[in-house]
Amino acid sequence: MVEWITTEGLTEYADAVAFMETRAEAIHAGAADECIWLVEHPPMYTAGTSAKPADLVDPDRFAVHTSKRGGQYTYHGPGQRVAYVMLDVGKRGRDVRRFVQDLEHWVIATLAEFNVVGELRAGRVGVWVQRPDKPATASGIAEDKIAALGIRLRKWVSFHGLSINVEPDLSHFDGIVPCGITEHGVTSLVDLGLPVSMADVDVALRKTFAAHMTPRD
């Protein structure tokens, strides 16, 4: 049983972390159902466990939060759907790599609901889209990042999760080197020319969840 929670307005990051930690402990203890929590945050940067100080280009622009999730610097803000994933990885095979792959494919399936082809790239965390409308790079067709992932496990229960850019202010990403990657840009569903709302993305996330995130042998 997975409980879905959608919080309107902007949720402070510290409040989100406190909720996730409490819920993850309760899930481990068998006192609460698994949970997917859909939120938006005020503009801010978070530094994962692999964050490099040099990648924080503009440290005075927004609040910077140190996070214990995996990954480097990322941005969260209005117009970005954050899905916090509190799931029992223990009953999903205790295979962290496969669990992350399942998250990635859940995002890709969600994007496909809007006819967006999300792709994975070796050595680059997150989900990417090709941009043939932009100048080609030395390595070929330009690509932009549309979704980020970063999780943490405690007693085999996951928390933190993923973010999909629906309609954030993309200039807000300029204050960091997102996920340590300098040679590619960032995009959103609306930036791709799609009139997609946050509610549309929420429907797509729920529709595609079971096929990718349900426990399996």
Short mmCIF file of C-alpha atoms in Angstrom, two decimals:
data_model
loop_
_atom_site.label_atom_id
_atom_site.label_comp_id
_atom_site.label_asym_id
_atom_site.label_seq_id
_atom_site.Cartn_x
_atom_site.Cartn_y
_atom_site.Cartn_z
CA MET A 1 0.00 0.00 0.00
CA VAL A 2 1.49 3.33 -1.09
CA GLU A 3 0.06 6.58 0.22
CA TRP A 4 0.17 9.53 -2.18
CA ILE A 5 0.36 13.01 -0.68
CA THR A 6 0.24 16.22 -2.71
CA THR A 7 1.08 19.44 -0.85
CA GLU A 8 -0.08 22.72 -2.36
CA GLY A 9 2.05 25.83 -2.15
CA LEU A 10 5.76 25.82 -1.29
CA THR A 11 7.25 23.45 1.28
CA GLU A 12 10.36 24.47 3.19
CA TYR A 13 13.22 22.04 2.66
CA ALA A 14 13.94 21.48 6.36
CA ASP A 15 10.31 20.56 6.93
CA ALA A 16 10.46 18.11 4.03
CA VAL A 17 13.57 16.40 5.38
CA ALA A 18 12.07 16.09 8.86
CA PHE A 19 8.89 14.54 7.44
CA MET A 20 10.82 12.07 5.28
CA GLU A 21 13.09 10.92 8.07
CA THR A 22 10.16 10.35 10.41
CA ARG A 23 8.13 8.55 7.76
CA ALA A 24 11.06 6.35 6.67
CA GLU A 25 11.58 5.23 10.26
CA ALA A 26 7.87 4.46 10.61
CA ILE A 27 7.88 2.46 7.37
CA HIS A 28 10.83 0.42 8.60
CA ALA A 29 9.01 -0.24 11.87
CA GLY A 30 5.87 -1.34 10.05
CA ALA A 31 3.93 1.56 11.54
CA ALA A 32 3.19 3.43 8.29
CA ASP A 33 2.53 2.75 4.63
CA GLU A 34 5.04 3.56 1.94
CA CYS A 35 4.64 7.08 0.62
CA ILE A 36 5.09 9.23 -2.47
CA TRP A 37 5.02 12.92 -1.53
CA LEU A 38 4.61 15.52 -4.28
CA VAL A 39 5.82 19.01 -3.38
CA GLU A 40 7.28 22.27 -4.68
CA HIS A 41 9.99 24.18 -2.85
CA PRO A 42 10.96 27.85 -2.63
CA PRO A 43 14.00 28.65 -4.81
CA MET A 44 17.07 26.99 -3.30
CA TYR A 45 20.13 24.88 -3.97
CA THR A 46 20.89 21.55 -2.33
CA ALA A 47 24.33 19.98 -2.03
CA GLY A 48 24.43 16.19 -2.15
CA THR A 49 27.16 14.04 -0.69
CA SER A 50 29.36 14.42 -3.80
CA ALA A 51 28.95 18.21 -4.19
CA LYS A 52 32.08 20.18 -5.08
CA PRO A 53 32.39 23.72 -3.63
CA ALA A 54 33.52 25.09 -7.00
CA ASP A 55 30.17 24.07 -8.52
CA LEU A 56 28.31 26.59 -6.33
CA VAL A 57 28.76 29.50 -8.72
CA ASP A 58 26.56 32.04 -6.92
CA PRO A 59 26.38 31.12 -3.21
CA ASP A 60 24.45 34.25 -2.26
CA ARG A 61 21.64 33.86 -4.77
CA PHE A 62 19.39 31.43 -2.88
CA ALA A 63 19.51 29.44 0.33
CA VAL A 64 21.91 26.50 0.15
CA HIS A 65 21.02 23.31 2.01
CA THR A 66 23.41 20.49 2.72
CA SER A 67 21.70 17.20 1.95
CA LYS A 68 22.62 13.63 2.76
CA ARG A 69 21.19 12.37 -0.51
CA GLY A 70 23.53 11.11 -3.19
CA GLY A 71 24.64 13.43 -5.97
CA GLN A 72 26.03 16.92 -6.36
CA TYR A 73 24.40 20.37 -6.50
CA THR A 74 20.87 20.70 -7.73
CA TYR A 75 18.20 23.38 -7.83
CA HIS A 76 14.65 23.18 -6.52
CA GLY A 77 12.01 25.85 -6.96
CA PRO A 78 8.50 26.76 -8.05
CA GLY A 79 7.41 25.08 -11.25
CA GLN A 80 9.41 21.95 -10.54
CA ARG A 81 7.64 18.82 -9.38
CA VAL A 82 9.59 17.10 -6.63
CA ALA A 83 8.53 13.54 -5.85
CA TYR A 84 9.87 12.30 -2.55
CA VAL A 85 10.00 8.53 -2.60
CA MET A 86 9.68 6.71 0.72
CA LEU A 87 9.65 3.07 -0.31
CA ASP A 88 10.81 -0.21 1.20
CA VAL A 89 13.79 -1.23 -0.90
CA GLY A 90 14.16 -4.28 1.32
CA LYS A 91 11.09 -5.85 -0.24
CA ARG A 92 12.26 -4.75 -3.68
CA GLY A 93 15.24 -7.07 -3.69
CA ARG A 94 17.73 -4.92 -1.74
CA ASP A 95 19.26 -3.99 -5.08
CA VAL A 96 20.02 -0.27 -4.93
CA ARG A 97 21.19 -0.03 -8.53
CA ARG A 98 18.03 -1.66 -9.81
CA PHE A 99 15.93 0.58 -7.59
CA VAL A 100 17.54 3.69 -9.07
CA GLN A 101 17.04 2.28 -12.57
CA ASP A 102 13.37 1.72 -11.74
CA LEU A 103 13.10 5.39 -10.69
CA GLU A 104 14.75 6.48 -13.93
CA HIS A 105 12.37 4.40 -16.03
CA TRP A 106 9.41 5.72 -14.05
CA VAL A 107 10.47 9.25 -15.01
CA ILE A 108 10.95 8.23 -18.64
CA ALA A 109 7.47 6.67 -18.73
CA THR A 110 6.01 9.81 -17.16
CA LEU A 111 7.62 12.00 -19.83
CA ALA A 112 6.36 9.64 -22.53
CA GLU A 113 2.80 10.52 -21.48
CA PHE A 114 3.56 13.92 -23.07
CA ASN A 115 5.35 12.44 -26.10
CA VAL A 116 8.73 13.47 -24.68
CA VAL A 117 11.54 10.98 -25.21
CA GLY A 118 13.59 10.87 -22.04
CA GLU A 119 16.95 9.13 -22.25
CA LEU A 120 19.73 7.99 -19.93
CA ARG A 121 23.40 8.67 -20.49
CA ALA A 122 26.36 6.76 -19.10
CA GLY A 123 28.24 8.90 -16.61
CA ARG A 124 25.43 11.47 -16.36
CA VAL A 125 22.82 11.13 -13.64
CA GLY A 126 19.25 12.06 -14.46
CA VAL A 127 17.03 12.02 -17.54
CA TRP A 128 17.93 13.85 -20.74
CA VAL A 129 16.19 15.00 -23.91
CA GLN A 130 17.75 15.63 -27.28
CA ARG A 131 17.51 19.20 -28.60
CA PRO A 132 17.84 19.17 -32.39
CA ASP A 133 16.55 22.77 -32.31
CA LYS A 134 19.80 23.87 -30.64
CA PRO A 135 23.28 24.09 -32.16
CA ALA A 136 25.02 20.73 -32.28
CA THR A 137 27.81 20.04 -29.83
CA ALA A 138 31.19 18.48 -30.54
CA SER A 139 29.73 15.13 -29.54
CA GLY A 140 26.60 15.46 -31.67
CA ILE A 141 23.01 16.66 -31.10
CA ALA A 142 22.59 19.02 -28.14
CA GLU A 143 20.99 17.54 -25.03
CA ASP A 144 19.37 19.12 -21.99
CA LYS A 145 18.55 17.70 -18.59
CA ILE A 146 14.87 17.59 -17.70
CA ALA A 147 14.85 15.48 -14.52
CA ALA A 148 17.21 14.84 -11.61
CA LEU A 149 17.44 11.97 -9.14
CA GLY A 150 19.07 11.57 -5.74
CA ILE A 151 18.11 9.15 -2.99
CA ARG A 152 19.23 8.02 0.42
CA LEU A 153 18.56 4.74 2.18
CA ARG A 154 18.08 4.19 5.89
CA LYS A 155 17.41 0.65 7.08
CA TRP A 156 16.53 -0.20 3.48
CA VAL A 157 13.86 2.49 3.23
CA SER A 158 14.42 5.18 0.60
CA PHE A 159 13.85 8.89 0.93
CA HIS A 160 14.60 12.01 -1.12
CA GLY A 161 13.78 11.12 -4.73
CA LEU A 162 13.39 12.89 -8.05
CA SER A 163 12.46 16.18 -9.65
CA ILE A 164 10.92 16.93 -13.04
CA ASN A 165 11.14 20.40 -14.55
CA VAL A 166 7.61 21.41 -15.49
CA GLU A 167 7.86 25.22 -15.68
CA PRO A 168 10.62 26.49 -13.38
CA ASP A 169 12.61 29.65 -14.03
CA LEU A 170 15.52 28.02 -15.86
CA SER A 171 17.78 30.99 -15.16
CA HIS A 172 17.79 29.89 -11.52
CA PHE A 173 20.02 26.97 -12.50
CA ASP A 174 22.76 29.45 -13.43
CA GLY A 175 23.91 29.74 -9.81
CA ILE A 176 25.27 26.18 -9.80
CA VAL A 177 26.84 23.63 -12.09
CA PRO A 178 23.87 21.24 -12.04
CA CYS A 179 25.09 17.79 -11.01
CA GLY A 180 28.63 18.85 -11.93
CA ILE A 181 27.90 18.87 -15.68
CA THR A 182 29.03 21.94 -17.61
CA GLU A 183 28.67 20.93 -21.27
CA HIS A 184 24.90 20.47 -21.32
CA GLY A 185 21.92 22.64 -20.47
CA VAL A 186 18.66 22.32 -18.56
CA THR A 187 15.14 22.31 -19.97
CA SER A 188 11.53 21.86 -18.88
CA LEU A 189 8.30 20.57 -20.36
CA VAL A 190 7.09 24.10 -21.00
CA ASP A 191 10.48 25.10 -22.44
CA LEU A 192 10.00 22.27 -24.92
CA GLY A 193 6.78 23.96 -26.04
CA LEU A 194 4.34 21.75 -24.17
CA PRO A 195 1.42 23.36 -22.28
CA VAL A 196 1.75 20.95 -19.36
CA SER A 197 0.56 21.79 -15.85
CA MET A 198 1.77 20.44 -12.52
CA ALA A 199 -1.54 18.58 -12.19
CA ASP A 200 -0.94 16.92 -15.57
CA VAL A 201 2.46 15.67 -14.39
CA ASP A 202 0.96 14.38 -11.15
CA VAL A 203 -1.59 12.35 -13.10
CA ALA A 204 1.16 10.91 -15.30
CA LEU A 205 3.33 10.01 -12.30
CA ARG A 206 0.49 8.08 -10.70
CA LYS A 207 -0.51 6.40 -13.97
CA THR A 208 2.98 5.06 -14.66
CA PHE A 209 4.04 4.26 -11.09
CA ALA A 210 2.83 0.69 -10.71
CA ALA A 211 4.48 -0.60 -13.89
CA HIS A 212 7.92 0.48 -12.71
CA MET A 213 7.93 0.73 -8.91
CA THR A 214 5.82 -2.22 -7.72
CA PRO A 215 7.84 -4.88 -5.86
CA ARG A 216 8.78 -7.78 -8.09
CA ASP A 217 10.77 -11.01 -7.80
#
